[in-house]
Structures are given as C-alpha cells and as structure tokens.
Coordinates of C-alpha atoms in Angstrom, one line a residue:
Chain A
X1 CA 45.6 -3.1 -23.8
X2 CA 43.9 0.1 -23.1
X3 CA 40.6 0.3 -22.7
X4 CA 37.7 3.4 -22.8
X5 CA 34.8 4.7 -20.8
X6 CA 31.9 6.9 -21.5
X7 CA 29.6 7.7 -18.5
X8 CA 26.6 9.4 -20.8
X9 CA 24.7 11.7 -19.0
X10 CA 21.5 14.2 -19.5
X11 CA 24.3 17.0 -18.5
X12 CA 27.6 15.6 -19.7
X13 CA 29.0 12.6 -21.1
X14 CA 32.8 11.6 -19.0
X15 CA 34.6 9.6 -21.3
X16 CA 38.5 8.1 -19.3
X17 CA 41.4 5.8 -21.2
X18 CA 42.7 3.4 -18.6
X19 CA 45.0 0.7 -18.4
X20 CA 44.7 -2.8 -18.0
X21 CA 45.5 -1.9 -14.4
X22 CA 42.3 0.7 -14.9
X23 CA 44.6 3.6 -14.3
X24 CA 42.9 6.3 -15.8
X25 CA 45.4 7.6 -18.7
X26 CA 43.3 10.3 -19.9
X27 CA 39.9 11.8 -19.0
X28 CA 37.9 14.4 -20.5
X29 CA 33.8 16.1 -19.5
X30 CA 31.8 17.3 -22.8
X31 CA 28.6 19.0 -22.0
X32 CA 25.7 17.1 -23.8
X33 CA 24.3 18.6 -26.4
X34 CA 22.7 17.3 -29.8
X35 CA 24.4 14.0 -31.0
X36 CA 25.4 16.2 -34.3
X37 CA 27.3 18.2 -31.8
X38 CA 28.4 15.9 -29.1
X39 CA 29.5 12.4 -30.9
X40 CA 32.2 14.1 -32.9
X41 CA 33.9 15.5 -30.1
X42 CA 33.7 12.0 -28.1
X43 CA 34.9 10.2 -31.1
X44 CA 37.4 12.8 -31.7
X45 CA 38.8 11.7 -28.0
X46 CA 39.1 8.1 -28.4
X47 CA 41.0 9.0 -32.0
X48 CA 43.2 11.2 -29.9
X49 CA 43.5 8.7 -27.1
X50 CA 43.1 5.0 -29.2
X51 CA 41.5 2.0 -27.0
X52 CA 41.2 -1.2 -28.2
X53 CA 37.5 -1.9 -26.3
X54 CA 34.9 0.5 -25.0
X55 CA 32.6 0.2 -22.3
X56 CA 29.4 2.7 -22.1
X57 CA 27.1 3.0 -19.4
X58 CA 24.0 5.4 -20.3
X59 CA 21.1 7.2 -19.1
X60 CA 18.1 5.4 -20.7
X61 CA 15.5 4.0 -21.3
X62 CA 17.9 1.6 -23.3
X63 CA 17.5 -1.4 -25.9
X64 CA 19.3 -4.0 -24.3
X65 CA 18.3 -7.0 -26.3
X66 CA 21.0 -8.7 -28.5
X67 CA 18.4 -9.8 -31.3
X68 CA 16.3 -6.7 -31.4
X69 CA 16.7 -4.3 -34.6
X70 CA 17.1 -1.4 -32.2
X71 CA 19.4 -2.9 -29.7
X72 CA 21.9 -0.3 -28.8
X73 CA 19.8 2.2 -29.3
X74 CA 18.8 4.9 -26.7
X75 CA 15.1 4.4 -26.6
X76 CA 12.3 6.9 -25.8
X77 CA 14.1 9.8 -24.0
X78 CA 12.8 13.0 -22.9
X79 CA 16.0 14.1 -24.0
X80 CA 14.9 14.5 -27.6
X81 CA 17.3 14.9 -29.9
X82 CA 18.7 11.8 -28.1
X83 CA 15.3 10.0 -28.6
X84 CA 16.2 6.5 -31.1
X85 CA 19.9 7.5 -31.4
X86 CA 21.8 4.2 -32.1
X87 CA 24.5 4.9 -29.5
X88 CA 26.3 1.8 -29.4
X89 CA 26.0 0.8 -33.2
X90 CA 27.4 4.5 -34.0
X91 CA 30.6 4.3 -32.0
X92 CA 30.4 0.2 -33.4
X93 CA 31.0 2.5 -36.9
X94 CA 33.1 4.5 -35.9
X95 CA 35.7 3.3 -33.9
X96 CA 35.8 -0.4 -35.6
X97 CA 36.7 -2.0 -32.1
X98 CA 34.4 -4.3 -29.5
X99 CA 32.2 -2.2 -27.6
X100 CA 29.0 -2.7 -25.1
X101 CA 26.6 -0.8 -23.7
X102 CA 24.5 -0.6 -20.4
X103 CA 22.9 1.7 -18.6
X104 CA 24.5 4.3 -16.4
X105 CA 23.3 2.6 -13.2
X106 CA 23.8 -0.8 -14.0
X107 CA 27.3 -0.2 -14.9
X108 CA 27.8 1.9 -11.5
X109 CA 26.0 -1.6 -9.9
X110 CA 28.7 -3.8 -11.5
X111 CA 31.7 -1.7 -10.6
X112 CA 30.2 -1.3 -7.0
X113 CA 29.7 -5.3 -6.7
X114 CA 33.3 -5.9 -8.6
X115 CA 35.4 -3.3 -6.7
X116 CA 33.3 -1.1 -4.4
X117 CA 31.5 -1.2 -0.8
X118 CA 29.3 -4.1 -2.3
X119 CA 32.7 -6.3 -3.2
X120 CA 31.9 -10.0 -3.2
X121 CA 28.2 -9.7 -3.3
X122 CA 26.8 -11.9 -5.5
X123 CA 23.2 -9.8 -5.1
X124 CA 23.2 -5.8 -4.5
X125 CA 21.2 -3.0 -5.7
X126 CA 22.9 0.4 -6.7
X127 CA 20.5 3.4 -6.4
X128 CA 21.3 6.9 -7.4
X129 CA 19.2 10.0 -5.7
X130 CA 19.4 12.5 -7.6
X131 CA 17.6 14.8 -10.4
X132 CA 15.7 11.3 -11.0
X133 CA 16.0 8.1 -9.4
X134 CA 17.4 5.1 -10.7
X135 CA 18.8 1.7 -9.7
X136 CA 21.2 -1.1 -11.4
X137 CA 20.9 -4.5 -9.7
X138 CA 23.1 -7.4 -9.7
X139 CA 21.6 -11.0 -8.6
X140 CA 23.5 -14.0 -8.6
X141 CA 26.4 -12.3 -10.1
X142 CA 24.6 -11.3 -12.8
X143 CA 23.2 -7.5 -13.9
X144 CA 19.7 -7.6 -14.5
X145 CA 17.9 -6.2 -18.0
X146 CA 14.6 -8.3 -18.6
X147 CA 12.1 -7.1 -20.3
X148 CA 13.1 -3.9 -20.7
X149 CA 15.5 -3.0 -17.8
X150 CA 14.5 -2.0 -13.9
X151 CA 13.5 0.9 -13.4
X152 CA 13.4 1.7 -9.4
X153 CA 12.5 5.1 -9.7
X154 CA 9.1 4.0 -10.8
X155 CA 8.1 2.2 -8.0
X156 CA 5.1 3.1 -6.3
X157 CA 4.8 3.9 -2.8
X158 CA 2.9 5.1 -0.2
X159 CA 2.9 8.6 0.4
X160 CA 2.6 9.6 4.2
X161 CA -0.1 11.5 5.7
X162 CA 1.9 14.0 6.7
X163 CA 3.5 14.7 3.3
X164 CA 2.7 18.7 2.4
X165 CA 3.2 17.0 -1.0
X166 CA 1.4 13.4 -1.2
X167 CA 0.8 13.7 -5.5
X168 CA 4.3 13.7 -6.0
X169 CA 5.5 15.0 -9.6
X170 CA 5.9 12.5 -11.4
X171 CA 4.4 13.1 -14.7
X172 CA 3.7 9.0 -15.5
X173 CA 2.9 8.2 -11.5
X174 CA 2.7 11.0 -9.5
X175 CA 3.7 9.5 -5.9
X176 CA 6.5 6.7 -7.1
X177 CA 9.7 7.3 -5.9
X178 CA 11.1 9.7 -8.2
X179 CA 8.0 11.6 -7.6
X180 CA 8.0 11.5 -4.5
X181 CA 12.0 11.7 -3.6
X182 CA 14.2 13.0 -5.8
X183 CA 15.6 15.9 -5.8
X184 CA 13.7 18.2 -7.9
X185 CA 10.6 16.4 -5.3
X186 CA 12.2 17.7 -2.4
X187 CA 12.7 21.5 -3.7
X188 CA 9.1 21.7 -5.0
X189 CA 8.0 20.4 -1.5
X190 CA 9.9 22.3 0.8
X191 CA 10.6 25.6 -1.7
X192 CA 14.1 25.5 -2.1
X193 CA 16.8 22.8 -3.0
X194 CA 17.7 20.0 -1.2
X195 CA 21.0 21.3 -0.4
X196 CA 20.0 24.6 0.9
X197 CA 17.7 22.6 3.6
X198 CA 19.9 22.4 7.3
X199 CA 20.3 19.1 8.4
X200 CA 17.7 18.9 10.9
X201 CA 15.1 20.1 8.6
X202 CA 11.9 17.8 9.0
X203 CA 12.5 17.3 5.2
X204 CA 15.2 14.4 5.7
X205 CA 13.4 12.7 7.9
X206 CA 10.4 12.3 5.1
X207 CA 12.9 11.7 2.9
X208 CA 14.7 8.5 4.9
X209 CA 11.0 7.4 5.2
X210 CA 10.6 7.3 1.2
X211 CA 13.7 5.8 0.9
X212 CA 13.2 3.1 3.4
X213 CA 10.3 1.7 1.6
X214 CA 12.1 1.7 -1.2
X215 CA 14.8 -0.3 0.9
X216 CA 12.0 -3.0 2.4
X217 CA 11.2 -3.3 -1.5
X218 CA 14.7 -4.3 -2.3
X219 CA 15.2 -6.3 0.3
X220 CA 12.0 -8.2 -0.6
X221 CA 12.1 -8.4 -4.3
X222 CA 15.8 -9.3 -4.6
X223 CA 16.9 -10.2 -1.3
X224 CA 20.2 -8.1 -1.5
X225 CA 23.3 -8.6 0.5
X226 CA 24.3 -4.5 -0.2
X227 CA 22.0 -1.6 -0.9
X228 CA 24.6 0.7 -2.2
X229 CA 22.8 4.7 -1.9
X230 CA 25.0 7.2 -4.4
X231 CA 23.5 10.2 -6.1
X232 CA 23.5 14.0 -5.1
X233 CA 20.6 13.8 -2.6
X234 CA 22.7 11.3 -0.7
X235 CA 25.8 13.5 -0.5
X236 CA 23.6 14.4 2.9
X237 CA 25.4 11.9 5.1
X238 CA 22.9 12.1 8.0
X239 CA 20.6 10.2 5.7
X240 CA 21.8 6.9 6.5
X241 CA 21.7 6.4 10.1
X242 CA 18.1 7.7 9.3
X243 CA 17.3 5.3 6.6
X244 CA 18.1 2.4 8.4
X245 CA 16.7 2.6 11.5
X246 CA 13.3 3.6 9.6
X247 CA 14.1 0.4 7.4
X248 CA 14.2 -1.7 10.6
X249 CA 11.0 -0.4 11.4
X250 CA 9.3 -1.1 8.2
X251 CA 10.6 -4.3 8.5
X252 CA 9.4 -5.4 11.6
X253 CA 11.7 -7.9 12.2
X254 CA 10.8 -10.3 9.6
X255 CA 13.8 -11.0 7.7
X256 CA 15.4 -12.6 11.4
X257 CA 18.5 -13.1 9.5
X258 CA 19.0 -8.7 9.9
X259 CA 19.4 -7.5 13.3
X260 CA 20.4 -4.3 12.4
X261 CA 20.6 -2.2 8.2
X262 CA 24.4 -0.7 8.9
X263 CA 26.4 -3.3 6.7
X264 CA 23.1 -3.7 4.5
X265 CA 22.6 0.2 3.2
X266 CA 25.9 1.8 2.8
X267 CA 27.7 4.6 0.1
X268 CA 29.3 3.8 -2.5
X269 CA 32.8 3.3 -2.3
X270 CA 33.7 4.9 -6.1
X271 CA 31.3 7.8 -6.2
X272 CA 31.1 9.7 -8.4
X273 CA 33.2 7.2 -10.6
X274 CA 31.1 4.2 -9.9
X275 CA 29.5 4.9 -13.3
X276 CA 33.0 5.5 -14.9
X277 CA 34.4 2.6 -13.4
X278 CA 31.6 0.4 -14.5
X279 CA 31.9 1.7 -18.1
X280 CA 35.5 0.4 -18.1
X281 CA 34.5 -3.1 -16.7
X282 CA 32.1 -3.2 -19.7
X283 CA 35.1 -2.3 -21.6
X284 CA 36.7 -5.2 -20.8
X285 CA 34.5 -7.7 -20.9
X286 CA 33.6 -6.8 -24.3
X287 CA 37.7 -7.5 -25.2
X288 CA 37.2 -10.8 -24.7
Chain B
X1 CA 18.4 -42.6 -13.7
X2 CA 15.2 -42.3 -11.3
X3 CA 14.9 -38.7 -9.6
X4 CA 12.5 -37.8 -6.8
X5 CA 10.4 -35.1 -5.7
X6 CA 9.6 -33.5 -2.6
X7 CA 7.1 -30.3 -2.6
X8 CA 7.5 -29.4 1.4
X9 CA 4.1 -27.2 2.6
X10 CA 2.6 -26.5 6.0
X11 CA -0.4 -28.9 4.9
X12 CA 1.2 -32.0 3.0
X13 CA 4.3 -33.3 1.1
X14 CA 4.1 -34.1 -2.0
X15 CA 6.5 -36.8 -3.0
X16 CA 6.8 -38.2 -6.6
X17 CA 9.4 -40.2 -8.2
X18 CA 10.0 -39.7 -11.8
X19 CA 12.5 -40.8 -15.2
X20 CA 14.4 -39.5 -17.0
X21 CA 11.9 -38.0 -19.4
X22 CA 10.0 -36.6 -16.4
X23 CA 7.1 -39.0 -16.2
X24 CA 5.8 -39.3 -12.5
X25 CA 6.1 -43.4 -11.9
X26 CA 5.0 -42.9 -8.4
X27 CA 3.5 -40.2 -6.7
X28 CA 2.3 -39.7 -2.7
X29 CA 1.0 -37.2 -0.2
X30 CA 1.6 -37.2 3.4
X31 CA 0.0 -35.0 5.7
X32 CA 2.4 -32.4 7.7
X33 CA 2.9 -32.9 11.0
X34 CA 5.9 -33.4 13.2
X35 CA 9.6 -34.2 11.7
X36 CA 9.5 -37.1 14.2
X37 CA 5.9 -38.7 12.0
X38 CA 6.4 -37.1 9.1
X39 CA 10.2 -37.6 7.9
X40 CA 10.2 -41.2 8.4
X41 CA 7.2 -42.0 6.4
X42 CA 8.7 -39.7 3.3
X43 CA 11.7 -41.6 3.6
X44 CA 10.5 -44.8 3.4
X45 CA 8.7 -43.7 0.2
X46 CA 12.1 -43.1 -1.2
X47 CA 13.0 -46.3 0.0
X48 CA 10.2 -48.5 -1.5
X49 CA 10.9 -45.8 -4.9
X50 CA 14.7 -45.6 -5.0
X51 CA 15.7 -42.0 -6.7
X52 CA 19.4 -41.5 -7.7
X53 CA 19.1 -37.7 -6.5
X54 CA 16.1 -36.0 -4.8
X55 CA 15.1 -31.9 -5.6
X56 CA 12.8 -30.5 -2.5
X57 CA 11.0 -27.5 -3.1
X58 CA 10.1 -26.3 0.5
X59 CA 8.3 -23.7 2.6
X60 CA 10.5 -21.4 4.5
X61 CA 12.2 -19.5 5.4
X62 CA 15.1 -21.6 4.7
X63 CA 19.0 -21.1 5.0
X64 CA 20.1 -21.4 1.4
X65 CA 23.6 -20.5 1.5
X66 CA 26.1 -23.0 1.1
X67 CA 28.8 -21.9 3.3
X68 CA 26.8 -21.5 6.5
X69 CA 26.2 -24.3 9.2
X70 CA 22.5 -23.7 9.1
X71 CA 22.2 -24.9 5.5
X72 CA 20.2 -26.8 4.7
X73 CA 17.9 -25.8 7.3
X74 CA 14.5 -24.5 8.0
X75 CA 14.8 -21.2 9.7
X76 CA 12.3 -18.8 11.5
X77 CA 9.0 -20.6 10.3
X78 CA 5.5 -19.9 12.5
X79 CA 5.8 -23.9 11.8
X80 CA 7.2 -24.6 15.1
X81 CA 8.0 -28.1 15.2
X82 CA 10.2 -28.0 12.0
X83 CA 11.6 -24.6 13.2
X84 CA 15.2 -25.1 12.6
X85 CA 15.1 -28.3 11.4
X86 CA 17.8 -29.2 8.9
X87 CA 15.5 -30.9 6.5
X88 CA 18.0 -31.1 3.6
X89 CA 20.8 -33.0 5.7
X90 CA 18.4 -35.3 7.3
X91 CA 17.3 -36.5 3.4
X92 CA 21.1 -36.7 2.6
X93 CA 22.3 -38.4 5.7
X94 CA 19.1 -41.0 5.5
X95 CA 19.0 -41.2 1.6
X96 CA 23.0 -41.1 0.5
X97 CA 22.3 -39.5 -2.7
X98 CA 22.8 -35.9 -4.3
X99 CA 19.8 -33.6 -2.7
X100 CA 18.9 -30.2 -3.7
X101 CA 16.9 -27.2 -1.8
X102 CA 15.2 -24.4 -2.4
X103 CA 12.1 -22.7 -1.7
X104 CA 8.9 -23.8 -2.6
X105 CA 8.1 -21.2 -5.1
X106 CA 11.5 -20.7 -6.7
X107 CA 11.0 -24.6 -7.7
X108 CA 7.6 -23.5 -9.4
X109 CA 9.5 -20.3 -11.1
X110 CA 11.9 -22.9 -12.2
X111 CA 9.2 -25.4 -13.5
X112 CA 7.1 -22.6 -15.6
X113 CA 10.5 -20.7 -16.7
X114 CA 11.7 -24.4 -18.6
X115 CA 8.5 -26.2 -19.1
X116 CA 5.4 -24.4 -18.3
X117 CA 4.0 -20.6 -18.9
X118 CA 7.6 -18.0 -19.0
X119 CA 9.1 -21.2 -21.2
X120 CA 12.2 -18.9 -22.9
X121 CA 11.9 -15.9 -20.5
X122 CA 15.5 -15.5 -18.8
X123 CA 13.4 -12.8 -16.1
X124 CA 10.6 -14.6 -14.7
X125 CA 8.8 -14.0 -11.4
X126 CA 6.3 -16.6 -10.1
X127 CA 3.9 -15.7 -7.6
X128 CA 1.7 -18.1 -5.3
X129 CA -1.7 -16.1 -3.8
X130 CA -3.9 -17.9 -1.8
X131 CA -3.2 -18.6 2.2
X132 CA -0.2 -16.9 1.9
X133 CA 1.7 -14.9 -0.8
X134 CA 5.1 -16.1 -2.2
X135 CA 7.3 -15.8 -5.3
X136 CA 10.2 -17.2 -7.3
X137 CA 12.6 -14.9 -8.9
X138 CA 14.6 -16.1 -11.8
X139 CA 17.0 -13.1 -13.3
X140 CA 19.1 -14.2 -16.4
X141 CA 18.1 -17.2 -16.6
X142 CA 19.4 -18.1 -12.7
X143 CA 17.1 -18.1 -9.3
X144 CA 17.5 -15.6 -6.9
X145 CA 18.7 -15.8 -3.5
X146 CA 20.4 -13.1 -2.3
X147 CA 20.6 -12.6 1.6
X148 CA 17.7 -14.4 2.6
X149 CA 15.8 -15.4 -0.3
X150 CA 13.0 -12.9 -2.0
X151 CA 9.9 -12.6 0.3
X152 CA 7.3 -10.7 -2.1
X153 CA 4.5 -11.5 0.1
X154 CA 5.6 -8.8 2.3
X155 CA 6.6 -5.9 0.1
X156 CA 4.8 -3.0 1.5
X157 CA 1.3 -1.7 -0.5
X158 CA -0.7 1.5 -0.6
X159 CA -3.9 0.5 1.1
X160 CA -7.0 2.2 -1.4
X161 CA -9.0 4.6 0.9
X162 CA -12.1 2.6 -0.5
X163 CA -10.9 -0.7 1.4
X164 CA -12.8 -1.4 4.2
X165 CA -9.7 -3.1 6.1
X166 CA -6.9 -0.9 5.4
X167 CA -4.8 -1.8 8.1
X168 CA -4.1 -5.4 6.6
X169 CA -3.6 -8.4 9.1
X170 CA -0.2 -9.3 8.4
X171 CA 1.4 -9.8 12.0
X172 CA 4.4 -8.2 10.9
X173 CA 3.5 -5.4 8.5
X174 CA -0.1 -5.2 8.7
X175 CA -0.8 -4.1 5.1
X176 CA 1.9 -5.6 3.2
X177 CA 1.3 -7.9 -0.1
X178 CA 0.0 -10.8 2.2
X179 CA -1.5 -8.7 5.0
X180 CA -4.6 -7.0 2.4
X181 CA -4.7 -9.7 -0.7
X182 CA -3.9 -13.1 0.7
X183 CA -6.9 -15.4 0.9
X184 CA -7.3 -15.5 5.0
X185 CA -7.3 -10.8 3.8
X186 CA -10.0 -11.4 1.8
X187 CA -12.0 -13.6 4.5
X188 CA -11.1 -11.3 7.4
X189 CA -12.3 -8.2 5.2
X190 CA -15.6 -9.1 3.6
X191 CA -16.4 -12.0 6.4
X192 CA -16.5 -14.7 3.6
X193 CA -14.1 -17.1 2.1
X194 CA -13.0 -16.0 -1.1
X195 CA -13.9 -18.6 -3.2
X196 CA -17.3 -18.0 -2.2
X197 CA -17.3 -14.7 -2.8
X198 CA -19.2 -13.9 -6.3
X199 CA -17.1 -13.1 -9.2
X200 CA -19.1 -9.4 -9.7
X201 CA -18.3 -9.1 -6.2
X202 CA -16.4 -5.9 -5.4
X203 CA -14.0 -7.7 -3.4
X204 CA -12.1 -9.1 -6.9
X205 CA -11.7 -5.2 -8.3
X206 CA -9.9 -4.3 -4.9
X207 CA -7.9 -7.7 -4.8
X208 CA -6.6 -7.4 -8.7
X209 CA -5.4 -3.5 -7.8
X210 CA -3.4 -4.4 -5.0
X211 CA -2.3 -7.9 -7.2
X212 CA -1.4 -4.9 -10.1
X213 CA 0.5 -2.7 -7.3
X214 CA 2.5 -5.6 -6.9
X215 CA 3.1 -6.4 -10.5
X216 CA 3.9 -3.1 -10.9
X217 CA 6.5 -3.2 -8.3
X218 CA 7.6 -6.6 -10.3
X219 CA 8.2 -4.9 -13.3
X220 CA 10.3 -1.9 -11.9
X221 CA 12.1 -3.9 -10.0
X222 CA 13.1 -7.3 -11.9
X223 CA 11.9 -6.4 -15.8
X224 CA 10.1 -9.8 -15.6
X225 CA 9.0 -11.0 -19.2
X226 CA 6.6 -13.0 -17.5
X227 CA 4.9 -12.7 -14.1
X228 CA 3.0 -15.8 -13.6
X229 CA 0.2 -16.1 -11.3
X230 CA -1.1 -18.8 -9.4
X231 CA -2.0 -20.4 -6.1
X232 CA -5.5 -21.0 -4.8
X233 CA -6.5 -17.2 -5.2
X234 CA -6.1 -16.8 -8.9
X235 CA -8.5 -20.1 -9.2
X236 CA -10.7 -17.0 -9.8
X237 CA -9.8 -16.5 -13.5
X238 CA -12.1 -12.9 -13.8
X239 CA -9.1 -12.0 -11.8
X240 CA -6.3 -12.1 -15.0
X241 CA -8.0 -9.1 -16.7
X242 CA -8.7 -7.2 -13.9
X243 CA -5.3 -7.4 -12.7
X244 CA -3.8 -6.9 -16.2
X245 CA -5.9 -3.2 -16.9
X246 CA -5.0 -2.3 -13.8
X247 CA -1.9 -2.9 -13.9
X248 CA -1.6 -1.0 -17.2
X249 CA -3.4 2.1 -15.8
X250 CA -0.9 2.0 -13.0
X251 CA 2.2 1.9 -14.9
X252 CA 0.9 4.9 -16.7
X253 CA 2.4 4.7 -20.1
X254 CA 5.9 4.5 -18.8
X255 CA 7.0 1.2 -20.1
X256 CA 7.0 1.8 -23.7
X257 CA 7.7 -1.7 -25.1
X258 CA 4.7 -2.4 -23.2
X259 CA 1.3 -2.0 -25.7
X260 CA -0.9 -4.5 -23.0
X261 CA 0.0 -7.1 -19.9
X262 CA -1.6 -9.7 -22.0
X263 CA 1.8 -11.9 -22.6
X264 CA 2.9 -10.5 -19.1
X265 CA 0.8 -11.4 -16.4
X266 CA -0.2 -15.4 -17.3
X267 CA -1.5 -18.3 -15.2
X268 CA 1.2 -21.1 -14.6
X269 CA 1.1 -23.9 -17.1
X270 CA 1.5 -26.3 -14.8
X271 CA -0.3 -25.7 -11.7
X272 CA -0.9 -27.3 -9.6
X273 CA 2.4 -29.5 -9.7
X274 CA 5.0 -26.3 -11.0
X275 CA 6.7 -27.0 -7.3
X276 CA 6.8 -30.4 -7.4
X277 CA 8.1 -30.6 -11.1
X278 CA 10.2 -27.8 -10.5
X279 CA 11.5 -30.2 -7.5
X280 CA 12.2 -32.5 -9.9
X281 CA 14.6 -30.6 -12.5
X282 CA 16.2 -29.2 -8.8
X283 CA 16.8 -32.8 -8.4
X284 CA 18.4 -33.1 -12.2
X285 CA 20.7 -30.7 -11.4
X286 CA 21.2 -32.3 -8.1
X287 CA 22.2 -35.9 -10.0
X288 CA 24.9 -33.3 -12.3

C-alpha cells in the first residue's frame, strides 16, 4: 500500500508518498496559487507517484459534515480564488481512490496525539502561532469538528493594561488571540517582526501572557493532558519556560491535580511535519 | 432491570429508582451532610429500592480516571467532610452492583444530548449558572474528561469597564466565569439576590455579555451545536435573548454558518432533573 499527503497551505501546498511504514517515498512543495493553476500540478504528482488513499489536512474554514451538499468543500476563505472550491470531491474525481479531508491543524493534532510529544493522550490541543492562530483538538481520542470546526484563534481575551496595542487587529474581533498574538500582531506592535525582536525583548513576555490565557482556556474547556505549541512564533524557544510559569499563575492553583505546566505545554515532536504526518494518518484511515 | 439514580450536590441527593423505560418508580432527597449521616441513609434507599446498577452524577472535583487509586473519589472539594472520599467504591462495596461516576453536569450534558434540548447534536456543551458555574462537554458524541475534567466556571473573562465589581470574587481567579456571573456575583455586586433583581434591571445586560463571552469561548473552542443553559440563574428567561445578540455581536460575523444563536444557545429540556436522568442512562451503561 502506499499512501499520499497534501498539507494545503495559504503559501504552499506539501504533498509526500509514504509507505505503509510512512516512509516518505516522495515529496514535493508547489507554491499556491489559483486552483486552475495549482490542482493540476498536485494531481499531476500523485499520477507520477500513484497511492492508493489520500489524506488532506487544509487551511479552512472547512465543510466537514458528511451529509452536507458542500462537504469537502473549502468554505469562506479570504483566500479567494479558493473561496467554495470542492477540494476533496475534486481529487474524489480525479484520482478515483478513498480520500478524507481535515483541516491542517486537526490533522497536525492527530499525528501529535498518534505519534508525537502528545503520544497516548486520549485529550490534547495542537495550536500553531504563526501568521494566524489556529488549534486541532483531540478529546477522548476523538478530533473535534461540531458545528463548524474550533477555531482557537478566535478566542477572546483580555488584553493587558500595559499592551501598547490593546485593539488587537483582528478584522472580526479586534483583541482575540490572533489579534492580539500572532505574528503579524507582534510586528505591528513592536515595529518589526517577531524574529528580529532579541530574546529578552519585553515583547515575549506579553506574548507568554496572551498565550497563557489561551492555555487556562484549554485546560478549562477540554481538560487536556498535552497542549502541544508548534507554529513560527514558537520556533522562540524561551517561550515556554515563560508560558508556563504565567499559566501557573493564571491558574492559581485550582486544578490541584497540576503542580507545575512542564509535561502539560510542550513542542511538538514532528514540526514542521506534524501537519504532513497527520495528512497521511488521514490517508490511512480512509483505506480502510 | 431496575436502575438507580444518584444526583450528588453540596445541598441534597437526589436518589431515584427507575425501569427500563426510564419511568422514576421511586424518588428521594436527602439533605447533604457528613458521609458518616448521609451515606447510610442513601444506601438504605437502595436497599428498600433494589437497582441492578446505579449512575451518580456528582459535584467535584472528582478522580475520573480509571487507572488511578483515587478513582472513584472526591478530590480537592471546599466540601470538607467528603474531601477525598471515595464515594463511588463505598456504593459498590455496600451495593454489589455495576456503579458509574461522573460529574454532575456531564450527567445533565448527557441527559439533554439523548433525551432533552441538543437531542442529535454529537458537540454539546451544558452549562449550570446559578451558585456556581459548571459544564458538561460532550465532543463526537462522547463526554469529555481529559486531565481533570472540564472546569468552565473558571475560564478567565474580560471584566466590562462599566461593571461596578470588576475584580470578580472568585477565591481563585477573581474574575473568572464564576467569579463576575455566578449568582452569589450578582448578589455581591448590586447588593441583592438575583432573583430579586428586576428583569429591566441593568444587572441582566451585564450578566448575558459575560454569559455571551463564555459562549463565545464555547464555540471557538468545542464547535458546540448546542450550548444549553441552565441552573438557577437562567430561571430569568429575558436572559436567552440577551445572551443570544450578544453573543452574535461578539462573534462578529466570523462563524459563517451561523445566521442567529437561536437553535444554539437553548434552555435544557429537562431541567430540573437533566443530572439525575442523565444519572440514570450513566447507570444504563453501568448495567452493559
């Protein structure tokens, strides 16, 4: 068996072949473009390099609902030409083999739980900081869609008094957590990009603040065993130790069970694959 | 096949004793007080109502995880005399039949999620507002546990600079969920009990925004397809449209599939019993 992996992102779509030991056989990076431009060329590589079951984890929003007449479809994007594409059903078409779709996050939260630093968790969050903020989330062994599906970056919080930037720029919220966090967040607040600012720059400590309320939030919404941080803005190691000691604080020693946050918020163990990875696991599960 | 009921709270049990087609044939309450009084009067209700399996929906914080020696048990509760008390063996050991535990308001997320007001919904949270604030998670169609269990009566808020008690009076977090719109909140701040509070009284505008920063938080989070609402707060039914604009207005436009909260946010069905019938199909499974 063989089985593919497409990783869609705003910036590039990663598409890998592996085996049914999830070697990767072959592995390729297309810049996104317009789907007239870009689906060819992805098709085109699982023609080259034939699988007999894809996986696909996606940016989003996503329809996720089995019985909907959109399902599969990417939903309403700000990526236009991307906005209503029917993703899954058009490599259904076009490939003729068993294929399922999540999104990008989720899939990195399932390959995280299966394989990576939240391995055996039956309940973990994956959250990528990066040029937005998202989050997959996995309880009781099960990824999580709903309604729609989460979507952490949209959380609001409580911006700190002593924020130069308290709006936050999100263009639905203002001060949630993308707004408030990401990357593009942190460069409009302190005037240049987040990994141009030294490490003792007051802007991480702000930043492990946001990010800790978000933690508190996770840990009382789902009540998860690993918060798994990936995503460019948390390729800033001294993040961490700062997040959870400002997420024992928040806290305040309510959940007695947690005397300390250092096996609770941790990296991921396949970054940047986890998404990859994920897509693969999709892959094959829908094989069977 | 006879299967019994236990709603646990820091005021009374509940007990009830129903069949097989979930009609109560016997029904009690006992006031709380010590395991020592209490315990022996709720089991020999069980004895004068033999059950082939009990359910107990429970306050908490309990130990819900199966491998640890603590389960079973009562944890960290402000309860003390049933602080630690392993109140799910001492039914089994006294009782001899298949007993099931969980908290309190995962039992009522249970009840409205099969019988009552998310009946379908496979994403479900139900929330309990009144002396304190609670919920049940259900996520594809399974309750959540996770770590601990979920504890949304202390997810962190954005106090409104218009509230004249910002600071909250949670011990923990001061204004958490449960610290600024819990009932004993709403007394401390406007030096009334709610429920005598006036329903054009300002106090229910303030109480449904930080109800809608909470739902808010619900749908980013967990993509509920219901959020059910009840508890002795939400008695105050001018609270369900108050909650439900503002909830809209807060989420901004961003959930697309979302035209109004009017099928989302919902009173239970079957309040004031969701825990203790929720007990009861914990206690169905239980007999399985």
């Amino acid at each position: 068996m063989r089985y593919g992996a497409l990783e869609a992102g705003g910036t590039k779509m990663v598409l890998a072949v592996a085996d049914e030991n999830r070697k990767i056989l072959a592995r390729e990076s297309i810049p996104t473009r317009t789907p007239g431009e870009t689906m060819p060329r992805m098709i085109a590589f699982f023609r080259k390099h034939p699988v007999d079951a894809l996986g696909i984890g996606s940016f989003g929003p996503l329809d996720l609902h089995p019985g909907s007449p959109s399902f599969g479809c990417i939903t309403e994007t700000p990526k236009l030409p991307w906005r209503h594409y029917p993703l899954l059903p058009a490599f259904r078409e076009a490939l003729g083999i068993p294929c399922a779709l999540d999104t990008d996050v989720n899939a990195a939260a399932l390959c995280e739980a299966r394989l990576g630093a939240a391995r055996g968790a039956q309940n973990c969050v994956y959250v990528t900081v990066g040029t937005g903020i998202g989050a997959g989330v996995v309880c009781e062994g099960k990824l999580v869609h709903g309604l729609m599906h989460p979507e952490w970056g949209h959380m609001l919080l409580c911006p700190r008094g002593d924020d130069p930037m308290p709006q936050g720029i999100c263009p639905y919220h203002g001060a949630c957590l993308e707004g408030l966090a990401s990357g593009p967040a942190m460069e409009k607040r302190w005037g240049a990009p987040a990994k141009e600012l030294p490490p003792d720059h007051p802007a991480w400590e702000l930043e492990a603040h946001y990010l800790a309320q978000m933690c508190v939030t996770a840990v009382m919404t789902v009540s998860p065993e690993k918060i798994v941080l990936g995503g460019g803005v948390m390729g800033q190691k001294q993040l961490f130790p700062l997040i959870r000691r400002e997420t024992m604080r928040l806290l305040g020693g309510y959940i007695a069970c947690l005397e300390n946050a250092d096996g609770l918020i941790v990296p991921p163990a396949c970054y940047p694959d986890s998404g990859l990875i994920g897509a693969l696991l999709l892959a094959e599960r829908a094989a069977k």
